[in-house]
Tab-separated table of C-alpha atoms and ligand atoms in Angstrom:
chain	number	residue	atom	x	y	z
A	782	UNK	CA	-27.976	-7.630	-6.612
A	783	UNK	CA	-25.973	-4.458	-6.595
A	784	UNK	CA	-22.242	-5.247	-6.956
A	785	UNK	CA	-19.704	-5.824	-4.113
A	786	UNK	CA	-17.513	-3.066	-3.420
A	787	UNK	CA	-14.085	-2.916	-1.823
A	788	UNK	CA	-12.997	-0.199	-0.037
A	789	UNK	CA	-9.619	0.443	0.493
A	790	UNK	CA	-8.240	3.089	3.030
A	791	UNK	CA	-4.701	4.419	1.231
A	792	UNK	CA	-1.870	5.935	2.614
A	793	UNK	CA	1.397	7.627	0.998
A	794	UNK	CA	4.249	9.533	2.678
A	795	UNK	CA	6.867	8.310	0.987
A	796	UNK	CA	8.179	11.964	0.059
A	797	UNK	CA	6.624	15.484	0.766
A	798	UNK	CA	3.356	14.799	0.055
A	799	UNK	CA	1.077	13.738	2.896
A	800	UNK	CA	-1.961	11.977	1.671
A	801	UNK	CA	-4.584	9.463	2.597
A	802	UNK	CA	-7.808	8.061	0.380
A	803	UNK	CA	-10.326	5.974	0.682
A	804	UNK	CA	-11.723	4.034	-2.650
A	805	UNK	CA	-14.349	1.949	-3.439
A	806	UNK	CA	-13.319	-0.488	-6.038
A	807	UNK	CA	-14.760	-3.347	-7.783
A	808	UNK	CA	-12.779	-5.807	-10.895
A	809	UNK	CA	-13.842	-2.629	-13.310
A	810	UNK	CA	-14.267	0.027	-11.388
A	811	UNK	CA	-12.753	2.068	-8.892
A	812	UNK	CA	-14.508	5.471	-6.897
A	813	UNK	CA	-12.320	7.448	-5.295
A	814	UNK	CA	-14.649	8.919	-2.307
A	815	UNK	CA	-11.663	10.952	-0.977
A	816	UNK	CA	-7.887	11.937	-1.799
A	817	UNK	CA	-6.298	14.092	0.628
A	818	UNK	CA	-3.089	15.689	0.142
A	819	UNK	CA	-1.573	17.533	2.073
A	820	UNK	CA	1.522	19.067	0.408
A	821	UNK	CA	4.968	19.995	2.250
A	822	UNK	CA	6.249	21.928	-0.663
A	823	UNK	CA	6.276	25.246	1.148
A	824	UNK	CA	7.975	23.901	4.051
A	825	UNK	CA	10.935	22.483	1.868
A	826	UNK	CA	10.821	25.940	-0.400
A	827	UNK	CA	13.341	28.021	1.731
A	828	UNK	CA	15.656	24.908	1.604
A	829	UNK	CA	15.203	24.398	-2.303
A	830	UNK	CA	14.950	20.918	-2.132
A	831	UNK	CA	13.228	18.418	0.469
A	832	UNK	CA	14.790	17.862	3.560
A	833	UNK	CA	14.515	14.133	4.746
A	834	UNK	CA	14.281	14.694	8.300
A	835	UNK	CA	11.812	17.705	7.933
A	836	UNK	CA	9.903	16.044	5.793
A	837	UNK	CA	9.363	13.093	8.462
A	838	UNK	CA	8.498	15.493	11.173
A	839	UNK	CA	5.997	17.175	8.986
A	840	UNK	CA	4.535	14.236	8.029
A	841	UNK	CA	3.186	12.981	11.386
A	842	UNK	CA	1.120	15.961	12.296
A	843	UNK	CA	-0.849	16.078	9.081
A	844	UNK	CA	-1.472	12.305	9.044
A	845	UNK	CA	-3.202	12.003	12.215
A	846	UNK	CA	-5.160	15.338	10.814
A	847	UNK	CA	-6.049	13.442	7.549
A	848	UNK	CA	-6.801	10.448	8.603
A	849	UNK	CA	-9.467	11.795	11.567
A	850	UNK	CA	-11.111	13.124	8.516
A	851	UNK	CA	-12.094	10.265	6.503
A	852	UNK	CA	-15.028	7.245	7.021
A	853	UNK	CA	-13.160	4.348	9.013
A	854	UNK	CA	-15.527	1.396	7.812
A	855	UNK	CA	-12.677	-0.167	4.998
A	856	UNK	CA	-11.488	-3.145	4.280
A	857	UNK	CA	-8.121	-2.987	3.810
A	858	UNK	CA	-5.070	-0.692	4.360
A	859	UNK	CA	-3.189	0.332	1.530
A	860	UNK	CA	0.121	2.065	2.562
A	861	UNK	CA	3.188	2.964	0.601
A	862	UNK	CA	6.700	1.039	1.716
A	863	UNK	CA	8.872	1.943	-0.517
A	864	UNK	CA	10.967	3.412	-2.651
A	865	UNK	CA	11.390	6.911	-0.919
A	866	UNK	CA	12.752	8.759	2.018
A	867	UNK	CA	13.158	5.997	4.985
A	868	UNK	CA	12.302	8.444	7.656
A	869	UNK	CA	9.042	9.791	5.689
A	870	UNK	CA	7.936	6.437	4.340
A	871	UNK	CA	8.297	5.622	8.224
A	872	UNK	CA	5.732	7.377	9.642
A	873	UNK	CA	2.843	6.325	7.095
A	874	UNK	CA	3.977	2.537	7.654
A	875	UNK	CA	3.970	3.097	11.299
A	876	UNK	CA	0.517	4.583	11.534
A	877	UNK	CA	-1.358	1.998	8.822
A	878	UNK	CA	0.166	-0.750	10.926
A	879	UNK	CA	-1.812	0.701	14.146
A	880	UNK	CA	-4.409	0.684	12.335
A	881	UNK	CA	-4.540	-2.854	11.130
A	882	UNK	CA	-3.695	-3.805	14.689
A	883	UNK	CA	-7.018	-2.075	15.676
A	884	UNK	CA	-9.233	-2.658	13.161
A	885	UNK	CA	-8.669	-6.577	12.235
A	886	UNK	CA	-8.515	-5.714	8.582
A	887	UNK	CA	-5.492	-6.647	6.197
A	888	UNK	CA	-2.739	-4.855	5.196
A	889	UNK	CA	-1.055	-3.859	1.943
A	890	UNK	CA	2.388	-2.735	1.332
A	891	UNK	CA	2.417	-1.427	-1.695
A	892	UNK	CA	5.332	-0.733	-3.516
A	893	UNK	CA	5.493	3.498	-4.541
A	894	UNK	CA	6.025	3.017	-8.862
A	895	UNK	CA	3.275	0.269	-9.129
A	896	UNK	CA	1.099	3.197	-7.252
A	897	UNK	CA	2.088	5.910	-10.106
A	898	UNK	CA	1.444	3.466	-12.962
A	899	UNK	CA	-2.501	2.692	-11.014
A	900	UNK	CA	-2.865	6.335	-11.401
A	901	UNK	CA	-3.260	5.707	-14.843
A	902	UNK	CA	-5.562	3.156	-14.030
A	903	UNK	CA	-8.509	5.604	-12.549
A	904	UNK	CA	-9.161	7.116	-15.055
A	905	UNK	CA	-12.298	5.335	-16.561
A	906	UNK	CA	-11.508	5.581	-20.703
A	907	UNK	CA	-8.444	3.891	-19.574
A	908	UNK	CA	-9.584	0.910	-17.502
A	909	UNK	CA	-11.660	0.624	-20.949
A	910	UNK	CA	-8.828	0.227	-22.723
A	911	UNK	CA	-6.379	-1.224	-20.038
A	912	UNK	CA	-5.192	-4.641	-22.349
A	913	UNK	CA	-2.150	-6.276	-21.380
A	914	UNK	CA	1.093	-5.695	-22.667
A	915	UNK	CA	1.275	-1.908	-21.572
A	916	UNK	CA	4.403	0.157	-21.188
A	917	UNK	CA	4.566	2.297	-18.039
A	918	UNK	CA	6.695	5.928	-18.624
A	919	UNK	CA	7.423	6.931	-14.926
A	920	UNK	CA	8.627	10.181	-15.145
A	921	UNK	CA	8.868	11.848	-11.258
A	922	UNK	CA	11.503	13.726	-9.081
A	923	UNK	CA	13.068	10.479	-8.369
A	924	UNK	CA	12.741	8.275	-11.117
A	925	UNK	CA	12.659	7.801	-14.536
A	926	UNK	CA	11.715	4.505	-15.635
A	927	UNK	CA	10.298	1.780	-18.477
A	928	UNK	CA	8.328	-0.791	-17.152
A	929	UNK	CA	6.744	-3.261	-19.375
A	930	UNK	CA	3.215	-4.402	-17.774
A	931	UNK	CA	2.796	-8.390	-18.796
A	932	UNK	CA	-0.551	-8.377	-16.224
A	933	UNK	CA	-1.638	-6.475	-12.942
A	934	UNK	CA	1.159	-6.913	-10.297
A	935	UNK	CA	3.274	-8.307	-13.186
A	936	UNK	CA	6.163	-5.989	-14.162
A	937	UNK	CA	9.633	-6.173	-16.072
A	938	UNK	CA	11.737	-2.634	-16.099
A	939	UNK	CA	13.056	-2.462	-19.359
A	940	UNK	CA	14.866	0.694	-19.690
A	941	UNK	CA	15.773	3.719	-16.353
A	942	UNK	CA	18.033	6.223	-15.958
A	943	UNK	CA	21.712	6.064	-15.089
A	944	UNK	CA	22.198	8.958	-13.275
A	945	UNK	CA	19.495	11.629	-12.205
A	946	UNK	CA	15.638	11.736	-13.094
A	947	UNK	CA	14.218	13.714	-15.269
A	948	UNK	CA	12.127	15.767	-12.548
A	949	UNK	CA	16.076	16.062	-11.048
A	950	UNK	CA	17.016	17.599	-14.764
A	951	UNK	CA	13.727	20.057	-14.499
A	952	UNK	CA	14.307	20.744	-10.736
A	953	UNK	CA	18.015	21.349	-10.759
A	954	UNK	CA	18.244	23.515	-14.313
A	955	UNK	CA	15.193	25.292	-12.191
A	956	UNK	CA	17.766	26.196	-9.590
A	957	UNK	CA	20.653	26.934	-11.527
A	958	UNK	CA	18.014	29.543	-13.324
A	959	UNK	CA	16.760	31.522	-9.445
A	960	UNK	CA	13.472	29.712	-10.075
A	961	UNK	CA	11.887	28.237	-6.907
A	962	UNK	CA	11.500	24.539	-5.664
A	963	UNK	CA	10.021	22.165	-7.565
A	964	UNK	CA	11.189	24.057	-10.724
A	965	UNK	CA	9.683	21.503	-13.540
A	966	UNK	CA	6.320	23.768	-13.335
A	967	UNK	CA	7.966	26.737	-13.687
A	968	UNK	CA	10.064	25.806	-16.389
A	969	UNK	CA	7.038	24.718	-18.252
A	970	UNK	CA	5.596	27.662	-18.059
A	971	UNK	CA	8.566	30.078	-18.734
A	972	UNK	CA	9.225	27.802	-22.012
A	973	UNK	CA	5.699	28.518	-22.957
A	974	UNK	CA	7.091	32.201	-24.529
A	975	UNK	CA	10.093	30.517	-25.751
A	976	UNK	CA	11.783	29.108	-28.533
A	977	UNK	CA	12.986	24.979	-28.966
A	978	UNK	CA	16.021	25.921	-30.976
A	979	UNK	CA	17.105	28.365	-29.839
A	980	UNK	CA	19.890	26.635	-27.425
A	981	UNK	CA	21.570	23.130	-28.936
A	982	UNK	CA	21.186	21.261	-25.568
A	983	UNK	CA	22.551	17.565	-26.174
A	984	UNK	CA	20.175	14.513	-26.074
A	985	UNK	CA	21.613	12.264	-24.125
A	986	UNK	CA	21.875	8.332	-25.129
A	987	UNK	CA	19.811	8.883	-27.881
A	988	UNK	CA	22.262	7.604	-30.461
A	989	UNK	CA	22.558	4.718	-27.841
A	990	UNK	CA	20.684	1.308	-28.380
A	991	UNK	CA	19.709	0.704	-25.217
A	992	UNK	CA	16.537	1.783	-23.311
A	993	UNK	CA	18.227	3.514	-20.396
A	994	UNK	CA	18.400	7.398	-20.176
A	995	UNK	CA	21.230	9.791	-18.848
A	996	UNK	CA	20.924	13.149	-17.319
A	997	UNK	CA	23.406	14.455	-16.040
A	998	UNK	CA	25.196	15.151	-19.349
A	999	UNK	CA	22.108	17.562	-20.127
A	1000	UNK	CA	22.761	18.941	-16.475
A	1001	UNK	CA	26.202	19.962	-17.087
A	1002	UNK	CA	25.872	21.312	-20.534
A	1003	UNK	CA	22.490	23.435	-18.783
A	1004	UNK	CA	25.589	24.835	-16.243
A	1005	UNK	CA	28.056	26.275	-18.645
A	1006	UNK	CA	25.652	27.107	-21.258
A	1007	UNK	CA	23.982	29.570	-18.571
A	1008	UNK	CA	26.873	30.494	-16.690
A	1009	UNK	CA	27.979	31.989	-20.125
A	1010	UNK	CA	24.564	33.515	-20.265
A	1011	UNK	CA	23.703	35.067	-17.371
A	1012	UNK	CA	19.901	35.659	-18.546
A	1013	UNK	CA	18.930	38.306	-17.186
A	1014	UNK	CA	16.709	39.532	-20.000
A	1015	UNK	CA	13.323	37.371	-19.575
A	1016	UNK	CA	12.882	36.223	-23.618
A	1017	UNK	CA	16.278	34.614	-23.130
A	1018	UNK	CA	14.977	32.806	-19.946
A	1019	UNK	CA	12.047	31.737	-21.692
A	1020	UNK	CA	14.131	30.252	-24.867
A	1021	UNK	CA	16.752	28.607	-22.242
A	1022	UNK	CA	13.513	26.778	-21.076
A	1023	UNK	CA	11.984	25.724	-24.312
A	1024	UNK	CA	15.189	24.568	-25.504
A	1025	UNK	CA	15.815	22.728	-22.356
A	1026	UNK	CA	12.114	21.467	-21.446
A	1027	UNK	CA	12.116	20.135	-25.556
A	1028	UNK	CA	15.757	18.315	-24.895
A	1029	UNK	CA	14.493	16.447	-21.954
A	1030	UNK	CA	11.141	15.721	-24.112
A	1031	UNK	CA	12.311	14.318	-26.693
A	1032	UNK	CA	14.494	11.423	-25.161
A	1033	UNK	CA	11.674	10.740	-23.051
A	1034	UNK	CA	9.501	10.623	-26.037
A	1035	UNK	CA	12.107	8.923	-28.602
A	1036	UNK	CA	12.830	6.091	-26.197
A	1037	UNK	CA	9.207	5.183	-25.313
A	1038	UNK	CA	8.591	4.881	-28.793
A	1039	UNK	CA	11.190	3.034	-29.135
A	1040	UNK	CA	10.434	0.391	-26.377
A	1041	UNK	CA	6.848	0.204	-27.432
A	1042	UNK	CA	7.271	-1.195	-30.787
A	1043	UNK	CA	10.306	-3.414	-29.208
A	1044	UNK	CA	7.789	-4.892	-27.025
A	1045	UNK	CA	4.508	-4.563	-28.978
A	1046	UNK	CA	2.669	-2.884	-26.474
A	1047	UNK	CA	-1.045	-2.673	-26.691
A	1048	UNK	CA	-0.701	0.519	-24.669
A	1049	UNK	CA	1.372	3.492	-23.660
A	1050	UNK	CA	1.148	5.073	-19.944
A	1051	UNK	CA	3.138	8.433	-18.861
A	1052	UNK	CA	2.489	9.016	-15.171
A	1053	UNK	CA	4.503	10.219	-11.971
A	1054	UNK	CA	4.791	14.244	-11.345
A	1055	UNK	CA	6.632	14.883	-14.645
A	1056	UNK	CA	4.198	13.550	-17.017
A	1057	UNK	CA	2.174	16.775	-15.919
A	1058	UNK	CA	4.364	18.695	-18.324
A	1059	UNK	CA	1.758	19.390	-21.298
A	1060	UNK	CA	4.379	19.048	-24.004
A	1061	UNK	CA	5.991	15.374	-22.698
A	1062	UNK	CA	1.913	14.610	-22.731
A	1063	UNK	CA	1.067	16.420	-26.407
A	1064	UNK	CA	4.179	15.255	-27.996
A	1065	UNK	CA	4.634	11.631	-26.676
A	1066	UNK	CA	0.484	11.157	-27.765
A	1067	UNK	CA	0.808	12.711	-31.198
A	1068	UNK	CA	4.119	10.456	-32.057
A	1069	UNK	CA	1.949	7.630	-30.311
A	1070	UNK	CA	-0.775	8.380	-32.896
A	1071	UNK	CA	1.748	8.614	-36.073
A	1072	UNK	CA	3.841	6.096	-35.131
A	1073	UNK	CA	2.475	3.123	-33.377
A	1074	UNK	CA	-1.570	2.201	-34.747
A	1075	UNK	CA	-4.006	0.376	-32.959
A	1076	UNK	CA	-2.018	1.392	-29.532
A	1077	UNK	CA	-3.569	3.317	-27.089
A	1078	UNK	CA	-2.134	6.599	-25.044
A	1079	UNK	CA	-3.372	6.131	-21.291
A	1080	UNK	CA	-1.512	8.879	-19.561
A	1081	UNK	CA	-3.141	9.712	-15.920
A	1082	UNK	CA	-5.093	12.787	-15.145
A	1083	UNK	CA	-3.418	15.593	-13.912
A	1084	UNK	CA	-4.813	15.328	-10.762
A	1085	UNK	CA	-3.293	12.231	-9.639
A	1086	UNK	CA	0.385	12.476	-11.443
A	1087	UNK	CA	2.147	13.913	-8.138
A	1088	UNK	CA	2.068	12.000	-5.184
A	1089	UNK	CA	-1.468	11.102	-3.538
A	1090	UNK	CA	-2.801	7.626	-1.759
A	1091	UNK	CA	-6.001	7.353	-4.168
A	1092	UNK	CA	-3.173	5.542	-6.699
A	1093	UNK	CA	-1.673	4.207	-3.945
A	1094	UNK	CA	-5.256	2.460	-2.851
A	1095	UNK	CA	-5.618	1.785	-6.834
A	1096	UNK	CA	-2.345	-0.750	-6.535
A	1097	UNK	CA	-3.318	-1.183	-3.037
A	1098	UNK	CA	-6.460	-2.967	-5.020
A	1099	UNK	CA	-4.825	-4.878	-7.651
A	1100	UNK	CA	-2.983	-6.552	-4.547
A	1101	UNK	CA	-6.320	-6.737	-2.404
A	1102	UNK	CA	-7.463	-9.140	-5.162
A	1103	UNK	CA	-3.920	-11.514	-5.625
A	1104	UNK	CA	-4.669	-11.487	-1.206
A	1105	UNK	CA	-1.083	-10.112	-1.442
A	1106	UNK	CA	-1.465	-8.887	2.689
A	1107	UNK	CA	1.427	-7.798	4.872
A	1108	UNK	CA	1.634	-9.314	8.914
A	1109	UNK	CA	0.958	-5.987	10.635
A	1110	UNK	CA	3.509	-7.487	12.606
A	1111	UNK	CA	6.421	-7.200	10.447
A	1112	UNK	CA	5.344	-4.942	7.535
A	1113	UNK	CA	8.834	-2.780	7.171
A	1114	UNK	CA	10.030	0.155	4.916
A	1115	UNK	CA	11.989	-0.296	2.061
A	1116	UNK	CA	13.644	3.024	0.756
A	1117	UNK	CA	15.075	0.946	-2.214
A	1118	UNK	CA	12.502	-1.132	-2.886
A	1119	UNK	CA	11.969	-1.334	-7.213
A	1120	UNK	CA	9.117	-2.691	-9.446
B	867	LIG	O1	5.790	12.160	-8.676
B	867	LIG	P1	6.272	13.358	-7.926
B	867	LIG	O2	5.251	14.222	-7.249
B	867	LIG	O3	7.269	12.973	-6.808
B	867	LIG	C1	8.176	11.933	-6.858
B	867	LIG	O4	7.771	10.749	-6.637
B	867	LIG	O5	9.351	12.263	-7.161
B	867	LIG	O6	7.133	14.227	-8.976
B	867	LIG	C2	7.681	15.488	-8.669
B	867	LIG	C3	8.481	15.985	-9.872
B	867	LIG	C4	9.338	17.212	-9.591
B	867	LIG	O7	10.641	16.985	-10.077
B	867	LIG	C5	8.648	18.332	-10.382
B	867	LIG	O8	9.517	19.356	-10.827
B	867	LIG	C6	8.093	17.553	-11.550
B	867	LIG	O9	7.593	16.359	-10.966
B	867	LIG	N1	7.022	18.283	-12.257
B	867	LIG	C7	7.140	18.729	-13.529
B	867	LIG	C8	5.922	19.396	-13.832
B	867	LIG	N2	5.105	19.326	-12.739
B	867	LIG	C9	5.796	18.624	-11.785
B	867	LIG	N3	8.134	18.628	-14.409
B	867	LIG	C10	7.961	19.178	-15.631
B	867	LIG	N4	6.850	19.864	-15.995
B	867	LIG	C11	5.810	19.987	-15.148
B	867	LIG	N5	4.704	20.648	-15.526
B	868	LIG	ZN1	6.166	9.740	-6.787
């Protein structure tokens, strides 16, 4: 008898990414048939950073659009409710609720960090190796967080930042340097020419024995250090960015080692829009390898670390199966919600 699939309709606005999917998942396996995304980044460009209200606005064109454009036969509505912009997270709420009203079928609020760590989770090698306890990096624009993974649904944040995120380090240095919104790709590229050394950025809490981080120590010494500068000249940009990308690295890197063998993690994941920086990924899996035997690197694929539904209807899944549903009735946002 071929095996029962679920399918799970996903939806995610909980920033300025508009995105619906719809997966077909099983206890090992997950499909993802479509993931939408419909990105706001050019809207929010000319502003240099996202604009709540905008953002909103934008969304609820495109999510009628996207949603008219997948199948409609699911069995459950995955949406995300938080953390995130109130207003955006609003409309995506507002329009999965409608839609379990109409179609009968149960609802899902899922929660928008357990939907970056399932991103990890579709990619097949690492449901293979997907053995509880794991360690979740979240590294986005708005967060920057340990969570230690006991069992699906099961979470304990060990370690987050104080101050800004580490996509807010990449994106603000970004600004201070002309470069345009979100600026973590473009440093990573400019740094690509450059040298590591060649500016003495601090490391922030490093020294510290805790598992938190701190950015905005790195932020300020970024400010002076290139208000002295000036760069104009495009090798110095390009060192500027190694030094600072490698700075930012290796706290990310030092402290997840550090939590891993604290916690004696079978597994290490690195997912949310940061973790597609190809040193944080290279570095944080060799020191992984050297460091830490018999544990496993399960960082997501590149295609699902920014914001899209198809991880938001992977978590959406893991819920489906604890028949954690929301009352249509009263599912609400939650801009603050955590892990
Ligand atoms: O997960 P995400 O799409 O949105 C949030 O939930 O915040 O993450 C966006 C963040 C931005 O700060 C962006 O600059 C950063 O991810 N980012 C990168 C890279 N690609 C995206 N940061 C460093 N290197 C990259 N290659
Ligand atoms: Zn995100």
């Amino acid at each position: 008898m071929p095996k029962r699939l679920t399918r799970i309709l996903a939806i995610e606005t909980s920033c300025d990414e508009t995105s619906v999917a719809i997966l077909d998942c099983s206890k090992d396996d997950v499909i993802v048939i479509k993931n939408l995304v419909s990105s706001q980044i050019p809207i929010h460009q000319k502003y240099g950073g996202v604009v709540p209200e905008v953002a909103a606005r934008s969304h609820v064109p495109e999510i009628v659009a996207l949603l008219s454009e997948v199948p409609h036969d699911f069995d459950a509505i995955a949406v995300t409710r938080g953390p995130g912009l109130a207003t955006a997270l609003g409309v995506g709420v507002e329009a999965a609720r409608t839609l379990a009203y109409v179609s009968g079928k149960p609802l899902i609020g899922v929660n928008h960090l357990e939907g970056h760590m399932a991103s990890a989770w579709l990619n097949p090698e690492n449901r293979k190796n997907w053995k509880f306890p794991l360690l979740a990096l979240i590294v986005s624009g708005g967060h920057t967080e340990l969570v230690l993974i006991k069992d699906f649904c099961k979470y304990k944040i060990v370690g987050q930042t104080r101050d800004d995120a580490a996509g807010e380090a990449f994106d603000k240095s970004a600004k201070l340097m002309g470069l345009p919104y979100p600026g973590g790709p473009h440093i990573a590229k400019l740094a690509e020419g450059g040298d590591v050394v060649a500016f003495a950025f601090p490391r922030p809490m490093l020294k510290d024995d805790s598992l938190d981080f701190s950015f905005s120590g790195l932020k300020t010494a970024v400010r002076q250090e290139w208000e002295k500068l000036k760069a104009n000249n495009l090798q110095l940009k390009a060192h500027f960015a190694a030094s600072l990308q490698q700075a930012i690295v290796d706290v990310l890197v030092e402290k997840t080692i550090r939590a891993a063998k604290k916690f004696k993690v079978k597994g290490v994941l690195v997912v949310g829009g940061v973790s597609a920086n190809t040193e944080l990924r290279r570095q944080l899996g060799e020191r992984i390898e050297q460091d830490l035997p018999g544990v496993v690197f399960l960082p997501s694929d590149r295609s699902y670390v920014t914001d899209n539904a198809a991880m938001i209807g992977a978590a959406g899944y893991w819920r489906f199966r604890k028949k954690d549903f929301s009352n249509w009735k009263k599912l609400e946002v939650d801009p603050e919600l955590n892990v």
